[in-house]
Amino acid sequence: MFKLSDIIRLLSGFFNVSEQKQVAYRMFMSESLRAKFKSLCALKQLSMNEVLVELVENWIKESESKSDRDKGAA
């Protein structure tokens, strides 16, 4: 007999299932910037959301490591 947690863990390998609650964020940009961004994402077969989340994650990592370096220099 399978436990529900085992089934969820198995299914998470097939789907992008995150244990964290997902929230929406709204942003504004020019139509031309959005069109270019959307086109490039489509060419790379990526969703705009995937790219934006990766950009935010990378920005946070860079900011945290810069902050750590600044603390070490003081």
Short mmCIF file of the N, C-alpha and C atoms (twelve columns), coordinates in Angstrom:
data_MODEL
# 
_entry.id   MODEL 
# 
loop_
_atom_site.group_PDB 
_atom_site.id 
_atom_site.type_symbol 
_atom_site.label_atom_id 
_atom_site.label_alt_id 
_atom_site.label_comp_id 
_atom_site.label_asym_id 
_atom_site.label_seq_id 
_atom_site.Cartn_x 
_atom_site.Cartn_y 
_atom_site.Cartn_z 
_atom_site.pdbx_PDB_model_num 
ATOM 1   N N  . MET A 1  0.846  -1.182 0.000   1 
ATOM 2   C CA . MET A 1  0.000  0.000  0.000   1 
ATOM 3   C C  . MET A 1  0.889  1.242  0.000   1 
ATOM 4   N N  . PHE A 2  0.584  2.188  -0.870  1 
ATOM 5   C CA . PHE A 2  1.348  3.427  -0.967  1 
ATOM 6   C C  . PHE A 2  0.766  4.486  -0.037  1 
ATOM 7   N N  . LYS A 3  1.651  5.274  0.550   1 
ATOM 8   C CA . LYS A 3  1.225  6.430  1.331   1 
ATOM 9   C C  . LYS A 3  1.018  7.597  0.375   1 
ATOM 10  N N  . LEU A 4  0.177  8.528  0.758   1 
ATOM 11  C CA . LEU A 4  -0.073 9.714  -0.063  1 
ATOM 12  C C  . LEU A 4  1.225  10.480 -0.312  1 
ATOM 13  N N  . SER A 5  2.076  10.587 0.699   1 
ATOM 14  C CA . SER A 5  3.345  11.312 0.540   1 
ATOM 15  C C  . SER A 5  4.243  10.646 -0.498  1 
ATOM 16  N N  . ASP A 6  4.213  9.312  -0.578  1 
ATOM 17  C CA . ASP A 6  4.994  8.597  -1.588  1 
ATOM 18  C C  . ASP A 6  4.475  8.894  -2.992  1 
ATOM 19  N N  . ILE A 7  3.169  8.959  -3.137  1 
ATOM 20  C CA . ILE A 7  2.560  9.248  -4.441  1 
ATOM 21  C C  . ILE A 7  2.892  10.673 -4.876  1 
ATOM 22  N N  . ILE A 8  2.807  11.599 -3.947  1 
ATOM 23  C CA . ILE A 8  3.126  13.001 -4.264  1 
ATOM 24  C C  . ILE A 8  4.584  13.125 -4.667  1 
ATOM 25  N N  . ARG A 9  5.482  12.464 -3.931  1 
ATOM 26  C CA . ARG A 9  6.905  12.512 -4.260  1 
ATOM 27  C C  . ARG A 9  7.161  11.922 -5.646  1 
ATOM 28  N N  . LEU A 10 6.481  10.827 -5.978  1 
ATOM 29  C CA . LEU A 10 6.624  10.204 -7.294  1 
ATOM 30  C C  . LEU A 10 6.115  11.130 -8.393  1 
ATOM 31  N N  . LEU A 11 4.955  11.723 -8.184  1 
ATOM 32  C CA . LEU A 11 4.375  12.619 -9.189  1 
ATOM 33  C C  . LEU A 11 5.177  13.899 -9.357  1 
ATOM 34  N N  . SER A 12 5.844  14.353 -8.299  1 
ATOM 35  C CA . SER A 12 6.610  15.598 -8.386  1 
ATOM 36  C C  . SER A 12 7.761  15.468 -9.372  1 
ATOM 37  N N  . GLY A 13 8.206  14.248 -9.649  1 
ATOM 38  C CA . GLY A 13 9.239  14.035 -10.656 1 
ATOM 39  C C  . GLY A 13 8.723  14.283 -12.063 1 
ATOM 40  N N  . PHE A 14 7.427  14.137 -12.283 1 
ATOM 41  C CA . PHE A 14 6.828  14.327 -13.603 1 
ATOM 42  C C  . PHE A 14 6.288  15.741 -13.792 1 
ATOM 43  N N  . PHE A 15 5.966  16.396 -12.717 1 
ATOM 44  C CA . PHE A 15 5.401  17.735 -12.770 1 
ATOM 45  C C  . PHE A 15 6.254  18.661 -11.925 1 
ATOM 46  N N  . ASN A 16 6.214  19.940 -12.233 1 
ATOM 47  C CA . ASN A 16 6.955  20.924 -11.456 1 
ATOM 48  C C  . ASN A 16 6.144  21.253 -10.203 1 
ATOM 49  N N  . VAL A 17 6.213  20.377 -9.211  1 
ATOM 50  C CA . VAL A 17 5.447  20.546 -7.983  1 
ATOM 51  C C  . VAL A 17 6.374  21.113 -6.921  1 
ATOM 52  N N  . SER A 18 5.993  22.222 -6.373  1 
ATOM 53  C CA . SER A 18 6.782  22.849 -5.324  1 
ATOM 54  C C  . SER A 18 5.991  22.818 -4.031  1 
ATOM 55  N N  . GLU A 19 6.684  22.609 -2.930  1 
ATOM 56  C CA . GLU A 19 6.009  22.602 -1.637  1 
ATOM 57  C C  . GLU A 19 5.690  24.016 -1.194  1 
ATOM 58  N N  . GLN A 20 6.358  25.012 -1.796  1 
ATOM 59  C CA . GLN A 20 6.096  26.395 -1.424  1 
ATOM 60  C C  . GLN A 20 4.856  26.908 -2.149  1 
ATOM 61  N N  . LYS A 21 4.082  27.708 -1.441  1 
ATOM 62  C CA . LYS A 21 2.908  28.331 -2.041  1 
ATOM 63  C C  . LYS A 21 3.365  29.313 -3.117  1 
ATOM 64  N N  . GLN A 22 2.737  29.282 -4.257  1 
ATOM 65  C CA . GLN A 22 3.055  30.188 -5.355  1 
ATOM 66  C C  . GLN A 22 2.169  31.431 -5.244  1 
ATOM 67  N N  . VAL A 23 2.743  32.596 -5.490  1 
ATOM 68  C CA . VAL A 23 1.993  33.846 -5.449  1 
ATOM 69  C C  . VAL A 23 2.168  34.577 -6.775  1 
ATOM 70  N N  . ALA A 24 1.247  35.442 -7.077  1 
ATOM 71  C CA . ALA A 24 1.289  36.220 -8.313  1 
ATOM 72  C C  . ALA A 24 1.965  37.564 -8.054  1 
ATOM 73  N N  . TYR A 25 2.621  38.064 -9.085  1 
ATOM 74  C CA . TYR A 25 3.230  39.390 -9.023  1 
ATOM 75  C C  . TYR A 25 2.939  40.062 -10.347 1 
ATOM 76  N N  . ARG A 26 2.533  41.291 -10.307 1 
ATOM 77  C CA . ARG A 26 2.194  42.023 -11.526 1 
ATOM 78  C C  . ARG A 26 3.245  43.084 -11.770 1 
ATOM 79  N N  . MET A 27 3.691  43.209 -13.013 1 
ATOM 80  C CA . MET A 27 4.678  44.238 -13.335 1 
ATOM 81  C C  . MET A 27 4.263  44.949 -14.616 1 
ATOM 82  N N  . PHE A 28 4.830  46.101 -14.834 1 
ATOM 83  C CA . PHE A 28 4.494  46.903 -15.998 1 
ATOM 84  C C  . PHE A 28 5.757  47.158 -16.808 1 
ATOM 85  N N  . MET A 29 5.620  47.084 -18.126 1 
ATOM 86  C CA . MET A 29 6.708  47.383 -19.052 1 
ATOM 87  C C  . MET A 29 6.081  47.833 -20.363 1 
ATOM 88  N N  . SER A 30 6.901  48.383 -21.220 1 
ATOM 89  C CA . SER A 30 6.374  48.852 -22.506 1 
ATOM 90  C C  . SER A 30 5.939  47.655 -23.360 1 
ATOM 91  N N  . GLU A 31 5.023  47.903 -24.265 1 
ATOM 92  C CA . GLU A 31 4.555  46.851 -25.166 1 
ATOM 93  C C  . GLU A 31 5.689  46.282 -25.996 1 
ATOM 94  N N  . SER A 32 6.591  47.150 -26.449 1 
ATOM 95  C CA . SER A 32 7.682  46.680 -27.294 1 
ATOM 96  C C  . SER A 32 8.656  45.797 -26.512 1 
ATOM 97  N N  . LEU A 33 8.929  46.155 -25.263 1 
ATOM 98  C CA . LEU A 33 9.812  45.325 -24.437 1 
ATOM 99  C C  . LEU A 33 9.169  43.963 -24.185 1 
ATOM 100 N N  . ARG A 34 7.875  43.963 -23.868 1 
ATOM 101 C CA . ARG A 34 7.164  42.707 -23.636 1 
ATOM 102 C C  . ARG A 34 7.163  41.844 -24.889 1 
ATOM 103 N N  . ALA A 35 6.950  42.451 -26.040 1 
ATOM 104 C CA . ALA A 35 6.917  41.692 -27.300 1 
ATOM 105 C C  . ALA A 35 8.267  41.034 -27.574 1 
ATOM 106 N N  . LYS A 36 9.354  41.771 -27.363 1 
ATOM 107 C CA . LYS A 36 10.698 41.202 -27.558 1 
ATOM 108 C C  . LYS A 36 10.956 40.077 -26.574 1 
ATOM 109 N N  . PHE A 37 10.615 40.305 -25.315 1 
ATOM 110 C CA . PHE A 37 10.818 39.295 -24.280 1 
ATOM 111 C C  . PHE A 37 10.018 38.034 -24.585 1 
ATOM 112 N N  . LYS A 38 8.748  38.215 -24.949 1 
ATOM 113 C CA . LYS A 38 7.874  37.083 -25.251 1 
ATOM 114 C C  . LYS A 38 8.406  36.296 -26.448 1 
ATOM 115 N N  . SER A 39 8.883  36.999 -27.476 1 
ATOM 116 C CA . SER A 39 9.416  36.343 -28.671 1 
ATOM 117 C C  . SER A 39 10.658 35.520 -28.354 1 
ATOM 118 N N  . LEU A 40 11.579 36.108 -27.583 1 
ATOM 119 C CA . LEU A 40 12.802 35.386 -27.229 1 
ATOM 120 C C  . LEU A 40 12.496 34.171 -26.358 1 
ATOM 121 N N  . CYS A 41 11.573 34.303 -25.449 1 
ATOM 122 C CA . CYS A 41 11.184 33.162 -24.617 1 
ATOM 123 C C  . CYS A 41 10.601 32.049 -25.483 1 
ATOM 124 N N  . ALA A 42 9.758  32.417 -26.427 1 
ATOM 125 C CA . ALA A 42 9.154  31.419 -27.312 1 
ATOM 126 C C  . ALA A 42 10.220 30.716 -28.155 1 
ATOM 127 N N  . LEU A 43 11.182 31.484 -28.679 1 
ATOM 128 C CA . LEU A 43 12.254 30.889 -29.474 1 
ATOM 129 C C  . LEU A 43 13.071 29.884 -28.667 1 
ATOM 130 N N  . LYS A 44 13.241 30.172 -27.378 1 
ATOM 131 C CA . LYS A 44 14.021 29.295 -26.493 1 
ATOM 132 C C  . LYS A 44 13.151 28.233 -25.830 1 
ATOM 133 N N  . GLN A 45 11.862 28.230 -26.174 1 
ATOM 134 C CA . GLN A 45 10.879 27.299 -25.621 1 
ATOM 135 C C  . GLN A 45 10.839 27.355 -24.089 1 
ATOM 136 N N  . LEU A 46 10.837 28.580 -23.587 1 
ATOM 137 C CA . LEU A 46 10.735 28.827 -22.152 1 
ATOM 138 C C  . LEU A 46 9.523  29.714 -21.904 1 
ATOM 139 N N  . SER A 47 8.914  29.543 -20.744 1 
ATOM 140 C CA . SER A 47 7.826  30.459 -20.410 1 
ATOM 141 C C  . SER A 47 8.426  31.753 -19.876 1 
ATOM 142 N N  . MET A 48 7.705  32.826 -20.038 1 
ATOM 143 C CA . MET A 48 8.170  34.106 -19.515 1 
ATOM 144 C C  . MET A 48 8.318  34.009 -17.995 1 
ATOM 145 N N  . ASN A 49 7.430  33.284 -17.344 1 
ATOM 146 C CA . ASN A 49 7.501  33.119 -15.899 1 
ATOM 147 C C  . ASN A 49 8.788  32.406 -15.489 1 
ATOM 148 N N  . GLU A 50 9.153  31.341 -16.197 1 
ATOM 149 C CA . GLU A 50 10.392 30.616 -15.877 1 
ATOM 150 C C  . GLU A 50 11.595 31.547 -15.925 1 
ATOM 151 N N  . VAL A 51 11.662 32.357 -16.965 1 
ATOM 152 C CA . VAL A 51 12.798 33.263 -17.136 1 
ATOM 153 C C  . VAL A 51 12.814 34.315 -16.032 1 
ATOM 154 N N  . LEU A 52 11.658 34.897 -15.734 1 
ATOM 155 C CA . LEU A 52 11.606 35.929 -14.704 1 
ATOM 156 C C  . LEU A 52 11.971 35.379 -13.322 1 
ATOM 157 N N  . VAL A 53 11.484 34.191 -12.992 1 
ATOM 158 C CA . VAL A 53 11.820 33.590 -11.699 1 
ATOM 159 C C  . VAL A 53 13.323 33.338 -11.625 1 
ATOM 160 N N  . GLU A 54 13.912 32.826 -12.699 1 
ATOM 161 C CA . GLU A 54 15.360 32.580 -12.706 1 
ATOM 162 C C  . GLU A 54 16.138 33.883 -12.561 1 
ATOM 163 N N  . LEU A 55 15.697 34.937 -13.231 1 
ATOM 164 C CA . LEU A 55 16.367 36.228 -13.115 1 
ATOM 165 C C  . LEU A 55 16.312 36.759 -11.683 1 
ATOM 166 N N  . VAL A 56 15.164 36.641 -11.046 1 
ATOM 167 C CA . VAL A 56 15.018 37.115 -9.668  1 
ATOM 168 C C  . VAL A 56 15.892 36.286 -8.733  1 
ATOM 169 N N  . GLU A 57 15.889 34.963 -8.907  1 
ATOM 170 C CA . GLU A 57 16.726 34.103 -8.064  1 
ATOM 171 C C  . GLU A 57 18.205 34.461 -8.214  1 
ATOM 172 N N  . ASN A 58 18.653 34.660 -9.447  1 
ATOM 173 C CA . ASN A 58 20.052 35.028 -9.686  1 
ATOM 174 C C  . ASN A 58 20.387 36.386 -9.092  1 
ATOM 175 N N  . TRP A 59 19.472 37.343 -9.207  1 
ATOM 176 C CA . TRP A 59 19.700 38.675 -8.653  1 
ATOM 177 C C  . TRP A 59 19.841 38.601 -7.131  1 
ATOM 178 N N  . ILE A 60 18.997 37.779 -6.502  1 
ATOM 179 C CA . ILE A 60 19.072 37.623 -5.048  1 
ATOM 180 C C  . ILE A 60 20.414 37.002 -4.653  1 
ATOM 181 N N  . LYS A 61 20.833 35.949 -5.351  1 
ATOM 182 C CA . LYS A 61 22.119 35.307 -5.046  1 
ATOM 183 C C  . LYS A 61 23.272 36.295 -5.192  1 
ATOM 184 N N  . GLU A 62 23.274 37.062 -6.274  1 
ATOM 185 C CA . GLU A 62 24.330 38.050 -6.493  1 
ATOM 186 C C  . GLU A 62 24.321 39.120 -5.406  1 
ATOM 187 N N  . SER A 63 23.129 39.574 -5.028  1 
ATOM 188 C CA . SER A 63 23.016 40.611 -4.002  1 
ATOM 189 C C  . SER A 63 23.486 40.096 -2.651  1 
ATOM 190 N N  . GLU A 64 23.121 38.855 -2.328  1 
ATOM 191 C CA . GLU A 64 23.543 38.278 -1.053  1 
ATOM 192 C C  . GLU A 64 25.056 38.071 -1.016  1 
ATOM 193 N N  . SER A 65 25.633 37.591 -2.111  1 
ATOM 194 C CA . SER A 65 27.081 37.370 -2.105  1 
ATOM 195 C C  . SER A 65 27.827 38.703 -2.076  1 
ATOM 196 N N  . LYS A 66 27.287 39.736 -2.733  1 
ATOM 197 C CA . LYS A 66 27.907 41.057 -2.679  1 
ATOM 198 C C  . LYS A 66 27.836 41.604 -1.260  1 
ATOM 199 N N  . SER A 67 26.714 41.394 -0.615  1 
ATOM 200 C CA . SER A 67 26.547 41.846 0.764   1 
ATOM 201 C C  . SER A 67 27.540 41.141 1.685   1 
ATOM 202 N N  . ASP A 68 27.737 39.841 1.468   1 
ATOM 203 C CA . ASP A 68 28.711 39.089 2.270   1 
ATOM 204 C C  . ASP A 68 30.126 39.612 2.040   1 
ATOM 205 N N  . ARG A 69 30.455 39.930 0.779   1 
ATOM 206 C CA . ARG A 69 31.800 40.458 0.469   1 
ATOM 207 C C  . ARG A 69 31.991 41.818 1.127   1 
ATOM 208 N N  . ASP A 70 30.931 42.655 1.087   1 
ATOM 209 C CA . ASP A 70 31.019 43.977 1.707   1 
ATOM 210 C C  . ASP A 70 31.221 43.873 3.218   1 
ATOM 211 N N  . LYS A 71 30.594 42.905 3.851   1 
ATOM 212 C CA . LYS A 71 30.749 42.711 5.296   1 
ATOM 213 C C  . LYS A 71 32.183 42.284 5.621   1 
ATOM 214 N N  . GLY A 72 32.774 41.464 4.758   1 
ATOM 215 C CA . GLY A 72 34.128 41.002 4.967   1 
ATOM 216 C C  . GLY A 72 35.168 42.094 4.806   1 
ATOM 217 N N  . ALA A 73 34.853 43.101 3.989   1 
ATOM 218 C CA . ALA A 73 35.795 44.196 3.724   1 
ATOM 219 C C  . ALA A 73 35.785 45.227 4.856   1 
ATOM 220 N N  . ALA A 74 34.726 45.215 5.668   1 
ATOM 221 C CA . ALA A 74 34.596 46.234 6.731   1 
ATOM 222 C C  . ALA A 74 35.465 45.941 7.918   1 
# 
